[in-house]
XYZ file of C-alpha atoms in Angstrom:
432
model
C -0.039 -37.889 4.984
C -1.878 -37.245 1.915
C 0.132 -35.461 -0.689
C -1.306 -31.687 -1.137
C -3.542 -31.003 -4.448
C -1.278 -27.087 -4.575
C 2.461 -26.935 -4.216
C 2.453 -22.818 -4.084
C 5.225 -20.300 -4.318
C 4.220 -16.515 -3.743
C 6.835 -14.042 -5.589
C 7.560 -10.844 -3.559
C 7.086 -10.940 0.151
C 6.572 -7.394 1.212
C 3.348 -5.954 2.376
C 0.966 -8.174 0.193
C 3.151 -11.080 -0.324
C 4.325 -12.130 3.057
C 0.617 -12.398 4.829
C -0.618 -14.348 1.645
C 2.079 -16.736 1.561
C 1.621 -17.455 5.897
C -2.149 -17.908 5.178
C -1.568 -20.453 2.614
C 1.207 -22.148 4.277
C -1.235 -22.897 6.773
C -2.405 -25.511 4.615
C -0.108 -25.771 1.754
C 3.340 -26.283 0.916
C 4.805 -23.200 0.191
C 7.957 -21.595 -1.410
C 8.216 -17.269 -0.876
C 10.476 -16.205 -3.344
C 12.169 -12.499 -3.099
C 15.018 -11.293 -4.850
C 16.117 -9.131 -1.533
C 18.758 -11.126 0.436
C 18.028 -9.058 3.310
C 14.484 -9.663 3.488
C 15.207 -13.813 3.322
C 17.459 -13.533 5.858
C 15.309 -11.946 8.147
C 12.246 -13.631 7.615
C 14.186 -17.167 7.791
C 15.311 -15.960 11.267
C 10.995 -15.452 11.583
C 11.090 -11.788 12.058
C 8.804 -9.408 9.762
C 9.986 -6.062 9.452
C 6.905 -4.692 7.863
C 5.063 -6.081 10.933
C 2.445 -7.431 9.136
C 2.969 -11.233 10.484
C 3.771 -11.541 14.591
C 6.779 -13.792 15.400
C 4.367 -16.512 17.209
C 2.983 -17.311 13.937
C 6.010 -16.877 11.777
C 7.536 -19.713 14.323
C 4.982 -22.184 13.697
C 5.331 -21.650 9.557
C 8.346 -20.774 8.616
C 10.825 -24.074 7.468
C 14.644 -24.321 7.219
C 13.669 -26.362 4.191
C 11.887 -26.581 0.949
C 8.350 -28.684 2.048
C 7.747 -31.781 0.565
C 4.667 -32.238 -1.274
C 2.503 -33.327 2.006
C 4.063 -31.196 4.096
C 2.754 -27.385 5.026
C 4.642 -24.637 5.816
C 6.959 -22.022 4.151
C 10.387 -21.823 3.004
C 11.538 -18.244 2.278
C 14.675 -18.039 -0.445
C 15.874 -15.724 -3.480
C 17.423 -19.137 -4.833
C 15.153 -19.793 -8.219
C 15.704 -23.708 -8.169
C 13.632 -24.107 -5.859
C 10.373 -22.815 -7.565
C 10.857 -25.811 -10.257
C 8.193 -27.977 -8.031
C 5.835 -25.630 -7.686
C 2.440 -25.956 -9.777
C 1.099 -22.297 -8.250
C 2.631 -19.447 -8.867
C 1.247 -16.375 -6.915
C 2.861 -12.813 -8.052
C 2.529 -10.251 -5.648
C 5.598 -7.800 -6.805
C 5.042 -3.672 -6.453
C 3.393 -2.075 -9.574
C 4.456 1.335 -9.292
C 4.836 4.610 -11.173
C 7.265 6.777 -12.599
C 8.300 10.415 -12.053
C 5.893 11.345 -14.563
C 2.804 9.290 -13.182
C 2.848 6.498 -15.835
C 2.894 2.741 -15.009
C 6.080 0.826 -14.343
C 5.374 -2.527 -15.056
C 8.922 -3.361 -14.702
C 8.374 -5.596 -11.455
C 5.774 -7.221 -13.498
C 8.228 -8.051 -16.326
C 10.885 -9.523 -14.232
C 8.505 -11.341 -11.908
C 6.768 -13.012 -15.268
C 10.085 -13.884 -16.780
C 11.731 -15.711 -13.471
C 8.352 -17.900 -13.132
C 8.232 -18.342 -17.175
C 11.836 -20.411 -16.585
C 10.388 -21.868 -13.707
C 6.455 -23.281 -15.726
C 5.866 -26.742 -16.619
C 2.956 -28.415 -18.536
C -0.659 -27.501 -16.785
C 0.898 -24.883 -13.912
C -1.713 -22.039 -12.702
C 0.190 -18.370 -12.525
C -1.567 -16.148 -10.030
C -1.170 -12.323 -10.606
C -2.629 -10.219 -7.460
C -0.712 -6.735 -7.810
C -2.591 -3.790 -9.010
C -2.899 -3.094 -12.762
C -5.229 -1.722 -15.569
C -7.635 -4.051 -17.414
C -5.332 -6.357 -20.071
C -2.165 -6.191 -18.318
C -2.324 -10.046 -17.068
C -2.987 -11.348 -20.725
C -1.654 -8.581 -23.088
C 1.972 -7.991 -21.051
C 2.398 -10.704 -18.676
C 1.408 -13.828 -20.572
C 3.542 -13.248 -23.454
C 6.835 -12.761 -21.294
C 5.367 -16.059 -19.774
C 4.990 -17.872 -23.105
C 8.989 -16.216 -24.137
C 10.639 -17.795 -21.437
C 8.722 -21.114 -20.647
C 8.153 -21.863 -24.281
C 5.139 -23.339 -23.321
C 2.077 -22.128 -24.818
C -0.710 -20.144 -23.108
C -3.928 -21.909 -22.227
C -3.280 -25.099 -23.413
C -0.109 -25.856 -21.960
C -0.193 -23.438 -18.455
C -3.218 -20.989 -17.174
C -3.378 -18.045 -15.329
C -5.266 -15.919 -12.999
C -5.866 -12.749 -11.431
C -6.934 -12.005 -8.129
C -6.315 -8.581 -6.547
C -4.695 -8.015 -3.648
C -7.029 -6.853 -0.462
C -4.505 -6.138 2.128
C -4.441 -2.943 4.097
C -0.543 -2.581 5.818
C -1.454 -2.231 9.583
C -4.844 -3.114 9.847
C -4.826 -5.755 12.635
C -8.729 -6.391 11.993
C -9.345 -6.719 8.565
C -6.675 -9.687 7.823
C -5.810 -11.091 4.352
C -8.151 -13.950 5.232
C -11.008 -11.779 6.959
C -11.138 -9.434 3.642
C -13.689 -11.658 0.535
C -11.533 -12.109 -2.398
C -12.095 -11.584 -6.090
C -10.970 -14.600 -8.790
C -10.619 -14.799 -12.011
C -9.249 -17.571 -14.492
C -7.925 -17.608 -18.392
C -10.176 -20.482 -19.093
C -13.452 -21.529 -16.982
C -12.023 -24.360 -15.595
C -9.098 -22.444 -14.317
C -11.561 -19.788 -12.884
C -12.612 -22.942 -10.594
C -9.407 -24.059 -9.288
C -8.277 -20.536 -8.810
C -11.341 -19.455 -6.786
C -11.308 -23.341 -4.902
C -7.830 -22.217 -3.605
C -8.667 -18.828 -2.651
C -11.350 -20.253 -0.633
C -9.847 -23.072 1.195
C -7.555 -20.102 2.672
C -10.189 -16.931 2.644
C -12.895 -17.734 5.532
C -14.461 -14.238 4.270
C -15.317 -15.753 1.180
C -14.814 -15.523 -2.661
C -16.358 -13.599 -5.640
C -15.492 -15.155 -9.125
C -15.224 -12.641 -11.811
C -16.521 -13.711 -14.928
C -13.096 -12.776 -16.764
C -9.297 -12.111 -15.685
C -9.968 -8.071 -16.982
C -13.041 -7.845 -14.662
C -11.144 -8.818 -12.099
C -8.282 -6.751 -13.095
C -10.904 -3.500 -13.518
C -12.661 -4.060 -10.230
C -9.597 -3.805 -8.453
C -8.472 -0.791 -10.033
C -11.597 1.486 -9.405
C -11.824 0.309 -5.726
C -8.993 2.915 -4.683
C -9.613 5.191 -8.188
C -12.871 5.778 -6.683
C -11.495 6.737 -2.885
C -8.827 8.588 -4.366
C -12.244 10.429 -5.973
C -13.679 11.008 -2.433
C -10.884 11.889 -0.434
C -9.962 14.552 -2.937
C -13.753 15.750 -2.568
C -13.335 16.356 0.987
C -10.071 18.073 0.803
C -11.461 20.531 -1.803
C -14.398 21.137 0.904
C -11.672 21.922 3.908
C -10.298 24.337 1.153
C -13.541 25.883 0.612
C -14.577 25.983 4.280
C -11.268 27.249 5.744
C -11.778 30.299 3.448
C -15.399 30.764 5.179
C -13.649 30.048 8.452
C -15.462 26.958 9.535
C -14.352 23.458 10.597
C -14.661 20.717 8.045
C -14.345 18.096 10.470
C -17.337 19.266 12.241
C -19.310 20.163 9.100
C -18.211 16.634 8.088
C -19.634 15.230 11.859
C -23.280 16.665 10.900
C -23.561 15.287 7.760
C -22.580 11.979 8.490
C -25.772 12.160 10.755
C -27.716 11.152 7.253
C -27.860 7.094 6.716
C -26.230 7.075 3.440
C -23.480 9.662 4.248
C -19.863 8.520 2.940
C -17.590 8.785 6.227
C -14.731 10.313 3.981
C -12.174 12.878 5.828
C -9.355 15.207 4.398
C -5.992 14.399 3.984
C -2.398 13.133 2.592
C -3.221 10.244 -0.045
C -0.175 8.175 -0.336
C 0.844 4.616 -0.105
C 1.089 2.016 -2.443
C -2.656 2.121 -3.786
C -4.978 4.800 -3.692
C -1.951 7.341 -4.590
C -0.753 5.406 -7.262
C -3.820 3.021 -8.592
C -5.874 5.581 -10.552
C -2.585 6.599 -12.478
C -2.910 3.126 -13.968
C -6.472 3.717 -15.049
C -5.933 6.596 -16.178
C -3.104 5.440 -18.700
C -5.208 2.236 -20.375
C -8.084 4.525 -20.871
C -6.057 7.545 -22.648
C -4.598 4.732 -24.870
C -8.189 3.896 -25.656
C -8.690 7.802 -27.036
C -10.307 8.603 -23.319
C -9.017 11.788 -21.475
C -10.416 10.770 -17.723
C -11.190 14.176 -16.462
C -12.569 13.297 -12.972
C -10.031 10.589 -12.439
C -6.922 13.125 -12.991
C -8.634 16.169 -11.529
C -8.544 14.191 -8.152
C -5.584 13.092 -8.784
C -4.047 16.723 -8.747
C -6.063 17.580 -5.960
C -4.468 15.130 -3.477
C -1.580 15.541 -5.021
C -1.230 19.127 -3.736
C -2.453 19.018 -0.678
C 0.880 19.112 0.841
C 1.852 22.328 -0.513
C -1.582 23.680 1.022
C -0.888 22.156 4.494
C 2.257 24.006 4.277
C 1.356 27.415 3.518
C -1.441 26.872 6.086
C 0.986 26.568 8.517
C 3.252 29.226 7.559
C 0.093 32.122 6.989
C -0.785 31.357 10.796
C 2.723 31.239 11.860
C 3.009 35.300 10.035
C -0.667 35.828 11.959
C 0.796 34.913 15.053
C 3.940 37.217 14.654
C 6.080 33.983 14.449
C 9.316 34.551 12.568
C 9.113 31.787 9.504
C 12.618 32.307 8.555
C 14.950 29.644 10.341
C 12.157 28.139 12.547
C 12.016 25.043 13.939
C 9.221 22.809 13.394
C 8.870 19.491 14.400
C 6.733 17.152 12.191
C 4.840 13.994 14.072
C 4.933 11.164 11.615
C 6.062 10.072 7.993
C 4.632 7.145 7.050
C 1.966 6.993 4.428
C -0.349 5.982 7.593
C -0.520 5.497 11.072
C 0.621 2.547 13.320
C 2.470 1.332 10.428
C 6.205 1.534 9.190
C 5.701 1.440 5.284
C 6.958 5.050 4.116
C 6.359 4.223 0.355
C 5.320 6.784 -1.948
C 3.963 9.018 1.819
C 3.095 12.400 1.162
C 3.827 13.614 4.533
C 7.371 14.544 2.551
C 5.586 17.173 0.222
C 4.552 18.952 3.739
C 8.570 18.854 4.952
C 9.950 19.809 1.331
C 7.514 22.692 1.171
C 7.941 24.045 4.468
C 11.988 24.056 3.877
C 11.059 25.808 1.149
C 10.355 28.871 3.161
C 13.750 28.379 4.961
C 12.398 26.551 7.953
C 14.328 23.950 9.873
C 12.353 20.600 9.678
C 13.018 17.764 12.504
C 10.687 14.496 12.176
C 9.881 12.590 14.416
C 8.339 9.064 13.973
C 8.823 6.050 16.378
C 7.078 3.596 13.233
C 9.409 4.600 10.912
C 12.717 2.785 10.271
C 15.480 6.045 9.421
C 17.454 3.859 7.231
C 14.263 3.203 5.201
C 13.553 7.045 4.793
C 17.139 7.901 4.470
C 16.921 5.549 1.404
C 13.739 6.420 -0.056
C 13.545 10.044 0.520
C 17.751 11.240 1.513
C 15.663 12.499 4.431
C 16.570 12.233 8.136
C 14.553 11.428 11.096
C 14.588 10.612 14.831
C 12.853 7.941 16.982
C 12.720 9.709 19.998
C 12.068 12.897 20.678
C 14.535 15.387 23.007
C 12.332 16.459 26.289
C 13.753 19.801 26.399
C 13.643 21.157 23.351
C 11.192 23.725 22.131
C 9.768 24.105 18.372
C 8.423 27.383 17.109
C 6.045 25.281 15.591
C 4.538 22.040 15.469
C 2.365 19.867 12.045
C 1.103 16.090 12.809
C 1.040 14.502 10.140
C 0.544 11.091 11.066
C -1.700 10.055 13.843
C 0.338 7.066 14.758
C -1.364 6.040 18.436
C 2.073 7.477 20.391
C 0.793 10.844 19.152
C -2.777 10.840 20.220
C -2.436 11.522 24.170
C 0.300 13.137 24.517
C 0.043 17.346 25.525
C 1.849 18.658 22.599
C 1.750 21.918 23.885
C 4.134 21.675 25.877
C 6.917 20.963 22.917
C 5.823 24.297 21.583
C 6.804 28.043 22.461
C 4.556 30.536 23.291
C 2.745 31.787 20.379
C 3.532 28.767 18.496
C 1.742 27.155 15.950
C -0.110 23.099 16.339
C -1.219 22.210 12.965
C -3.420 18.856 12.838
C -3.685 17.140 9.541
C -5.180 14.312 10.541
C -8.263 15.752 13.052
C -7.123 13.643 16.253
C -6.130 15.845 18.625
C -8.432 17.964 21.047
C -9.248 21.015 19.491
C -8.285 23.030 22.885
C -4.840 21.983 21.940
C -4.503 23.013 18.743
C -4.172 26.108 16.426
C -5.965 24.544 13.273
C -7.103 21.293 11.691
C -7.366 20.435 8.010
């Protein structure tokens, strides 16, 4: 067998990481590389827990070894020898933000520094996560250059190419979705974009430079973040002159060029967090975004709205607010997927304890431990058949929810709150 042109190891195998790494190992030898012995272990057994990657196809990839060079396949480990062979290395690591909305390149840091011990002489370094326009060359490549003590651009290269995936969308798949590229040097930009597209059937789009690429990527979701917080000021608007959004929303989208935006929770990994990055690079250029932030702090608040939505129709309806119980469908940051990071279903819960409610969730996507972890929040994955809530919010319209007569897990008089404008509107109270 002919020996492979790429020997590739991908660095962080969640969300983005995992899916990339099984597309390329179609082809490719490949080594995933996470520091979380828990994930290796399960992923060596070939089970994903982020669902993202069916057991079928993690059987036929996944090695109990490290490939030789003409051999394809994957080998997941947290063990740092054995990213020494590799000539590709792909970083896919979280970029997220603080408590106070500013970029934690962290992840990035330690992610560059493993793989700058790891470089030899004419290696490519792929980054794909999510950052503002200079981050690859002005933070990355000098951590790079530190611990390699190689020297950038003549002795390795790097690229950018931003991640595409969207966490439990069975349709649009990491190879389905057309890929930007970018290189440090032209003839890096070619290799980088001849990889992408022996593995992308959808396609590539070379960027003419690594901060393009790096740009493009973050406007995609600033700009959503823009629309969705558009919509969500309309629902405020037109629940004050008492008319549905979602049907005012229906008969526009009659016109051709109509954006299909709806209201709702932004959270996640991306839209909620991406335009914070933007944001930053372009105050530190003397540039106070107004639209960018104003949306931000919009979609940021829409929990607290849901909540006192629910509560002012509980009051109309002559329900007591005071120790009620209301049962919340769904905490992850979308449906018919288990990733709960940085979901803003919990601003809804903490809001509505606020007023001195009793909150149970229920979400059959989401693992407990997970939440319990991220949030010090509990949940249940089934719900009890006999008991009654005062009140009822879904949050989440996971496809368990959609069918089900939800009436019937409410008392008389009680309130059905739909975020997410899936349910029959015979069923429910109100709709955001």
């Amino acid at each position: 067998m002919e020996q492979s042109k790429y020997y590739i190891s991908v660095i962080g195998l969640g969300y983005v990481g995992l899916p990339l790494a099984v597309e390329f190992s179609k082809y490719y030898p490949v080594i995933g590389f996470d520091i979380n012995k828990k994930r290796i272990l399960e992923l060596q057994r070939g089970h994903d827990s982020t669902l993202e990657v069916d057991e079928a196809l993690m059987a036929e990839v996944i090695l109990d070894h490290a490939p030789a060079a003409n051999e394809k396949g994957i080998y997941c480990t947290d063990d740092v020898q054995h990213l020494n062979n590799c000539t590709v290395f792909i970083i896919t690591v979280p970029t997220p933000v603080d408590k106070n909305n500013r970029p934690d390149l962290t992840p990035l840091y330690k992610a560059s520094e493993t793989v700058g011990r790891a470089l030899k002489k004419g290696d490519i370094v792929v980054y794909e996560s999510t950052v503002y326009p200079g981050v690859t060359e002005d933070e990355c490549v000098p951590v790079l250059e530190k611990f390699s003590e190689l020297k950038f651009n003549v002795d390795f290269f790097c690229g950018y190419s931003p991640e595409r995936i969207n966490p439990g969308d069975k349709l649009h798949t990491v190879a389905k979705i057309k890929k930007i590229t970018s290189g440090s040097t032209p003839e890096t930009a070619d290799k980088v974009d001849e990889l992408y597209r022996s593995v992308i059937t959808a396609g590539t789009h070379k960027a003419p430079s690594i901060k393009v690429a790096e740009a493009a990527k973050v406007i995609e979701n600033s700009q959503r973040d823009i629309n969705i917080a558009f919509v969500n000021e309309l629902a405020k608007i037109f629940n004050r002159l008492g008319i549905d959004t979602h049907d005012v929303l229906d008969a526009s989208a009659t016109k051709w060029n109509f954006l299909p935006f709806k209201p709702g929770l932004v959270g996640g990994h991306c839209i909620g967090v991406d335009p914070y990055y933007l944001a930053q690079k372009a105050q530190e250029s003397g540039y106070h975004p107004e639209i960018i932030l104003a949306g931000r702090r919009l979609n940021d608040g829409m929990g607290q709205y849901i909540a006192g939505e629910v509560v002012k129709l509980m009051i109309k309806n002559d329900v007591a607010v005071k120790g009620a119980d209301i049962l919340v469908l769904g905490i992850t940051f979308k449906e018919n997927c288990p990733d709960v990071r940085n979901t803003r279903v919990v601003d809804i819960i903490s809001e509505l304890i606020s007023y001195g409610v009793n909150v149970t969730i229920y979400d059959p996507w989401a693992k407990p431990e997970d939440v319990k972890h991220e949030y010090g929040i509990d949940i249940i994955s089934s719900l009890p058949e006999t008991k009654l809530f005062d009140s009822l919010v879904l949050a989440v319209a996971h496809r368990e929810f959609l069918t089900a007569d939800w009436k019937k897990a409410v008392k008389k008089g009680g309130i059905l709150y739909d975020v997410k404008g899936c349910l029959d509107k015979g069923m429910i109270s109100a709709r955001l």
